[in-house]
Amino acid sequence: MAVDTNYRAGIKLLFKNEWGSLVATFARFEYALKLAGYLKYEKAGTSAEAGWAGFAGDLGDGFLAHCRALPEVQVLFNAPPRLLKVDRDQAVSWKKARAVNSVSDFFLVVQDVRGSLFHGDAKVHGERDGERIEAAQVVLDEAWGWALQDKTNARLVRFCEAFRFTQ
């Protein structure tokens, strides 16, 4: 599917590098998810956190199958980023990467890519890191396009309406 990435046109204009664009697109995704009612916690008074699992469920398993067929995102399936974990002595070290067995897992891998940039070392160390950044952006673009096609799901419609980035 050819995805129209104009939904993030303002972001592409503001951020001239791949990692900045990914972080900004990801942040806008989370904001739109919250506005659309995709919430991690629904209890009144709790912090509004994006509910990626609900979004993944509404996109469905067909979305994951679609992504598995895209050559440009294979790095996220075959070599996802390792996870920074706490060791027994309270030091931290990089551990085994997450396995992708569901759409929710796949979005967790995208979150791991974004998290490594935003909360970890915000620079690209090697070619594979750059490939992961580009692949994560493709996944968000594909998710946008997939959501945009479903006019019957009110939350997906609200998500698409809430996302549009304007300056």
PDB file of C-alpha atoms in Angstrom:
ATOM      1  CA  MET A   1       0.000   0.000   0.000  1.00  0.00           C
ATOM      2  CA  ALA A   2       1.383   3.427  -0.889  1.00  0.00           C
ATOM      3  CA  VAL A   3       0.785   5.612   2.149  1.00  0.00           C
ATOM      4  CA  ASP A   4       0.209   9.335   1.834  1.00  0.00           C
ATOM      5  CA  THR A   5       2.537  10.784   4.460  1.00  0.00           C
ATOM      6  CA  ASN A   6       1.054  14.271   4.138  1.00  0.00           C
ATOM      7  CA  TYR A   7      -0.678  13.608   7.462  1.00  0.00           C
ATOM      8  CA  ARG A   8       2.650  14.575   9.029  1.00  0.00           C
ATOM      9  CA  ALA A   9       3.639  17.277   6.549  1.00  0.00           C
ATOM     10  CA  GLY A  10       4.315  19.885   9.236  1.00  0.00           C
ATOM     11  CA  ILE A  11       6.546  17.470  11.093  1.00  0.00           C
ATOM     12  CA  LYS A  12       8.535  16.696   7.949  1.00  0.00           C
ATOM     13  CA  LEU A  13       9.077  20.424   7.416  1.00  0.00           C
ATOM     14  CA  LEU A  14      10.206  21.077  10.999  1.00  0.00           C
ATOM     15  CA  PHE A  15      12.453  18.063  11.444  1.00  0.00           C
ATOM     16  CA  LYS A  16      15.014  17.498   8.730  1.00  0.00           C
ATOM     17  CA  ASN A  17      16.482  14.277  10.143  1.00  0.00           C
ATOM     18  CA  GLU A  18      14.923  10.848  10.471  1.00  0.00           C
ATOM     19  CA  TRP A  19      15.211  10.491  14.230  1.00  0.00           C
ATOM     20  CA  GLY A  20      13.705  13.915  14.982  1.00  0.00           C
ATOM     21  CA  SER A  21      10.839  13.220  12.609  1.00  0.00           C
ATOM     22  CA  LEU A  22      10.208   9.810  14.202  1.00  0.00           C
ATOM     23  CA  VAL A  23      10.146  11.202  17.738  1.00  0.00           C
ATOM     24  CA  ALA A  24       7.791  14.029  16.713  1.00  0.00           C
ATOM     25  CA  THR A  25       5.506  11.699  14.739  1.00  0.00           C
ATOM     26  CA  PHE A  26       5.443   9.221  17.617  1.00  0.00           C
ATOM     27  CA  ALA A  27       4.541  11.976  20.093  1.00  0.00           C
ATOM     28  CA  ARG A  28       1.727  13.164  17.854  1.00  0.00           C
ATOM     29  CA  PHE A  29       0.511   9.564  17.475  1.00  0.00           C
ATOM     30  CA  GLU A  30       0.296   9.223  21.247  1.00  0.00           C
ATOM     31  CA  TYR A  31      -1.590  12.511  21.588  1.00  0.00           C
ATOM     32  CA  ALA A  32      -4.075  11.526  18.869  1.00  0.00           C
ATOM     33  CA  LEU A  33      -4.520   8.078  20.455  1.00  0.00           C
ATOM     34  CA  LYS A  34      -5.444   9.730  23.758  1.00  0.00           C
ATOM     35  CA  LEU A  35      -7.895  12.139  22.112  1.00  0.00           C
ATOM     36  CA  ALA A  36      -9.510   9.229  20.249  1.00  0.00           C
ATOM     37  CA  GLY A  37     -10.077   7.311  23.481  1.00  0.00           C
ATOM     38  CA  TYR A  38      -7.219   4.840  23.190  1.00  0.00           C
ATOM     39  CA  LEU A  39      -6.187   5.001  26.822  1.00  0.00           C
ATOM     40  CA  LYS A  40      -3.915   2.700  28.782  1.00  0.00           C
ATOM     41  CA  TYR A  41      -5.869   3.482  31.973  1.00  0.00           C
ATOM     42  CA  GLU A  42      -9.498   4.579  31.887  1.00  0.00           C
ATOM     43  CA  LYS A  43     -10.041   5.329  35.576  1.00  0.00           C
ATOM     44  CA  ALA A  44     -10.834   9.003  36.248  1.00  0.00           C
ATOM     45  CA  GLY A  45      -7.911  10.840  37.797  1.00  0.00           C
ATOM     46  CA  THR A  46      -5.193   8.618  36.339  1.00  0.00           C
ATOM     47  CA  SER A  47      -2.583  10.014  33.985  1.00  0.00           C
ATOM     48  CA  ALA A  48      -3.662   9.938  30.363  1.00  0.00           C
ATOM     49  CA  GLU A  49      -1.332   7.468  28.680  1.00  0.00           C
ATOM     50  CA  ALA A  50      -1.732   6.224  25.123  1.00  0.00           C
ATOM     51  CA  GLY A  51      -3.343   2.812  24.842  1.00  0.00           C
ATOM     52  CA  TRP A  52      -1.324   1.258  22.051  1.00  0.00           C
ATOM     53  CA  ALA A  53      -2.789  -2.192  22.765  1.00  0.00           C
ATOM     54  CA  GLY A  54      -6.330  -0.996  22.000  1.00  0.00           C
ATOM     55  CA  PHE A  55      -5.119   0.696  18.833  1.00  0.00           C
ATOM     56  CA  ALA A  56      -3.288  -2.483  17.809  1.00  0.00           C
ATOM     57  CA  GLY A  57      -6.442  -4.503  18.440  1.00  0.00           C
ATOM     58  CA  ASP A  58      -8.521  -2.207  16.268  1.00  0.00           C
ATOM     59  CA  LEU A  59      -5.982  -2.380  13.427  1.00  0.00           C
ATOM     60  CA  GLY A  60      -6.135  -6.179  13.672  1.00  0.00           C
ATOM     61  CA  ASP A  61      -3.918  -9.083  12.743  1.00  0.00           C
ATOM     62  CA  GLY A  62      -4.158  -8.174   9.065  1.00  0.00           C
ATOM     63  CA  PHE A  63      -2.033  -5.123   9.798  1.00  0.00           C
ATOM     64  CA  LEU A  64       0.758  -7.285  11.210  1.00  0.00           C
ATOM     65  CA  ALA A  65       0.581  -9.641   8.219  1.00  0.00           C
ATOM     66  CA  HIS A  66       0.768  -6.599   5.938  1.00  0.00           C
ATOM     67  CA  CYS A  67       3.843  -5.300   7.759  1.00  0.00           C
ATOM     68  CA  ARG A  68       5.558  -8.700   7.726  1.00  0.00           C
ATOM     69  CA  ALA A  69       5.457  -8.490   3.927  1.00  0.00           C
ATOM     70  CA  LEU A  70       7.141  -5.071   3.765  1.00  0.00           C
ATOM     71  CA  PRO A  71      10.886  -5.329   3.077  1.00  0.00           C
ATOM     72  CA  GLU A  72      11.568  -1.902   4.622  1.00  0.00           C
ATOM     73  CA  VAL A  73      10.440  -3.007   8.114  1.00  0.00           C
ATOM     74  CA  GLN A  74      12.083  -6.443   8.243  1.00  0.00           C
ATOM     75  CA  VAL A  75      14.793  -5.144  10.567  1.00  0.00           C
ATOM     76  CA  LEU A  76      12.135  -4.718  13.282  1.00  0.00           C
ATOM     77  CA  PHE A  77      11.213  -8.403  13.000  1.00  0.00           C
ATOM     78  CA  ASN A  78      14.703  -9.811  12.437  1.00  0.00           C
ATOM     79  CA  ALA A  79      16.850  -7.498  14.577  1.00  0.00           C
ATOM     80  CA  PRO A  80      14.658  -5.429  16.929  1.00  0.00           C
ATOM     81  CA  PRO A  81      16.462  -3.166  19.386  1.00  0.00           C
ATOM     82  CA  ARG A  82      17.729  -4.827  22.518  1.00  0.00           C
ATOM     83  CA  LEU A  83      16.232  -3.698  25.822  1.00  0.00           C
ATOM     84  CA  LEU A  84      18.025  -1.816  28.575  1.00  0.00           C
ATOM     85  CA  LYS A  85      17.359  -3.762  31.773  1.00  0.00           C
ATOM     86  CA  VAL A  86      18.320  -3.382  35.418  1.00  0.00           C
ATOM     87  CA  ASP A  87      20.920  -5.891  36.630  1.00  0.00           C
ATOM     88  CA  ARG A  88      21.116  -7.372  40.124  1.00  0.00           C
ATOM     89  CA  ASP A  89      23.614  -4.730  41.241  1.00  0.00           C
ATOM     90  CA  GLN A  90      21.264  -1.998  39.961  1.00  0.00           C
ATOM     91  CA  ALA A  91      23.522  -1.299  37.012  1.00  0.00           C
ATOM     92  CA  VAL A  92      21.911  -1.410  33.585  1.00  0.00           C
ATOM     93  CA  SER A  93      22.840  -3.444  30.548  1.00  0.00           C
ATOM     94  CA  TRP A  94      21.418  -4.318  27.158  1.00  0.00           C
ATOM     95  CA  LYS A  95      19.455  -7.575  27.091  1.00  0.00           C
ATOM     96  CA  LYS A  96      17.589  -9.726  24.608  1.00  0.00           C
ATOM     97  CA  ALA A  97      15.208  -7.964  22.225  1.00  0.00           C
ATOM     98  CA  ARG A  98      11.452  -8.342  22.352  1.00  0.00           C
ATOM     99  CA  ALA A  99       9.818 -11.012  20.140  1.00  0.00           C
ATOM    100  CA  VAL A 100       7.020  -9.970  17.784  1.00  0.00           C
ATOM    101  CA  ASN A 101       4.062 -12.334  18.112  1.00  0.00           C
ATOM    102  CA  SER A 102       1.188  -9.829  17.831  1.00  0.00           C
ATOM    103  CA  VAL A 103       0.323  -6.349  16.627  1.00  0.00           C
ATOM    104  CA  SER A 104       0.717  -5.130  20.221  1.00  0.00           C
ATOM    105  CA  ASP A 105       4.235  -6.603  20.357  1.00  0.00           C
ATOM    106  CA  PHE A 106       5.055  -4.892  17.075  1.00  0.00           C
ATOM    107  CA  PHE A 107       4.064  -1.499  18.465  1.00  0.00           C
ATOM    108  CA  LEU A 108       6.137  -2.237  21.574  1.00  0.00           C
ATOM    109  CA  VAL A 109       9.153  -2.698  19.286  1.00  0.00           C
ATOM    110  CA  VAL A 110       8.389   0.671  17.654  1.00  0.00           C
ATOM    111  CA  GLN A 111       8.184   2.141  21.171  1.00  0.00           C
ATOM    112  CA  ASP A 112      11.565   0.549  21.948  1.00  0.00           C
ATOM    113  CA  VAL A 113      13.080   2.296  18.906  1.00  0.00           C
ATOM    114  CA  ARG A 114      11.590   5.628  19.988  1.00  0.00           C
ATOM    115  CA  GLY A 115      12.540   5.019  23.625  1.00  0.00           C
ATOM    116  CA  SER A 116      16.150   4.345  22.707  1.00  0.00           C
ATOM    117  CA  LEU A 117      16.284   7.713  20.983  1.00  0.00           C
ATOM    118  CA  PHE A 118      14.321   9.780  23.471  1.00  0.00           C
ATOM    119  CA  HIS A 119      15.240   8.172  26.784  1.00  0.00           C
ATOM    120  CA  GLY A 120      18.516   6.567  25.855  1.00  0.00           C
ATOM    121  CA  ASP A 121      21.312   7.628  23.606  1.00  0.00           C
ATOM    122  CA  ALA A 122      19.752  10.047  21.129  1.00  0.00           C
ATOM    123  CA  LYS A 123      22.106   9.385  18.261  1.00  0.00           C
ATOM    124  CA  VAL A 124      22.524   6.787  15.611  1.00  0.00           C
ATOM    125  CA  HIS A 125      25.443   4.472  16.368  1.00  0.00           C
ATOM    126  CA  GLY A 126      25.433   2.391  13.268  1.00  0.00           C
ATOM    127  CA  GLU A 127      23.681   1.494  10.077  1.00  0.00           C
ATOM    128  CA  ARG A 128      21.231  -0.871  11.775  1.00  0.00           C
ATOM    129  CA  ASP A 129      20.077   1.874  14.181  1.00  0.00           C
ATOM    130  CA  GLY A 130      19.340   4.100  11.204  1.00  0.00           C
ATOM    131  CA  GLU A 131      17.448   1.243   9.541  1.00  0.00           C
ATOM    132  CA  ARG A 132      15.359   0.763  12.697  1.00  0.00           C
ATOM    133  CA  ILE A 133      14.492   4.458  12.837  1.00  0.00           C
ATOM    134  CA  GLU A 134      13.413   4.466   9.204  1.00  0.00           C
ATOM    135  CA  ALA A 135      11.488   1.200   9.669  1.00  0.00           C
ATOM    136  CA  ALA A 136       9.668   2.517  12.742  1.00  0.00           C
ATOM    137  CA  GLN A 137       8.597   5.579  10.743  1.00  0.00           C
ATOM    138  CA  VAL A 138       7.307   3.305   7.977  1.00  0.00           C
ATOM    139  CA  VAL A 139       5.289   1.345  10.557  1.00  0.00           C
ATOM    140  CA  LEU A 140       3.677   4.556  11.841  1.00  0.00           C
ATOM    141  CA  ASP A 141       2.954   5.657   8.281  1.00  0.00           C
ATOM    142  CA  GLU A 142       1.424   2.277   7.470  1.00  0.00           C
ATOM    143  CA  ALA A 143      -0.632   2.320  10.693  1.00  0.00           C
ATOM    144  CA  TRP A 144      -1.939   5.757   9.744  1.00  0.00           C
ATOM    145  CA  GLY A 145      -2.911   4.519   6.285  1.00  0.00           C
ATOM    146  CA  TRP A 146      -4.513   1.360   7.700  1.00  0.00           C
ATOM    147  CA  ALA A 147      -6.530   3.390  10.228  1.00  0.00           C
ATOM    148  CA  LEU A 148      -7.570   5.890   7.568  1.00  0.00           C
ATOM    149  CA  GLN A 149      -9.116   3.099   5.461  1.00  0.00           C
ATOM    150  CA  ASP A 150     -11.445   1.950   8.254  1.00  0.00           C
ATOM    151  CA  LYS A 151     -14.394   4.336   8.209  1.00  0.00           C
ATOM    152  CA  THR A 152     -16.536   2.009  10.368  1.00  0.00           C
ATOM    153  CA  ASN A 153     -14.452   2.203  13.557  1.00  0.00           C
ATOM    154  CA  ALA A 154     -15.302   5.461  15.355  1.00  0.00           C
ATOM    155  CA  ARG A 155     -12.100   5.480  17.421  1.00  0.00           C
ATOM    156  CA  LEU A 156      -9.911   5.022  14.350  1.00  0.00           C
ATOM    157  CA  VAL A 157     -11.801   7.834  12.619  1.00  0.00           C
ATOM    158  CA  ARG A 158     -11.302  10.094  15.677  1.00  0.00           C
ATOM    159  CA  PHE A 159      -7.621   9.127  15.784  1.00  0.00           C
ATOM    160  CA  CYS A 160      -7.110  10.178  12.159  1.00  0.00           C
ATOM    161  CA  GLU A 161      -8.992  13.439  12.706  1.00  0.00           C
ATOM    162  CA  ALA A 162      -7.004  14.208  15.869  1.00  0.00           C
ATOM    163  CA  PHE A 163      -3.595  13.491  14.362  1.00  0.00           C
ATOM    164  CA  ARG A 164      -3.279  16.118  11.656  1.00  0.00           C
ATOM    165  CA  PHE A 165      -0.241  18.226  12.474  1.00  0.00           C
ATOM    166  CA  THR A 166      -0.479  21.902  11.639  1.00  0.00           C
ATOM    167  CA  GLN A 167       1.794  24.717  12.665  1.00  0.00           C
TER     168      GLN A 167
END
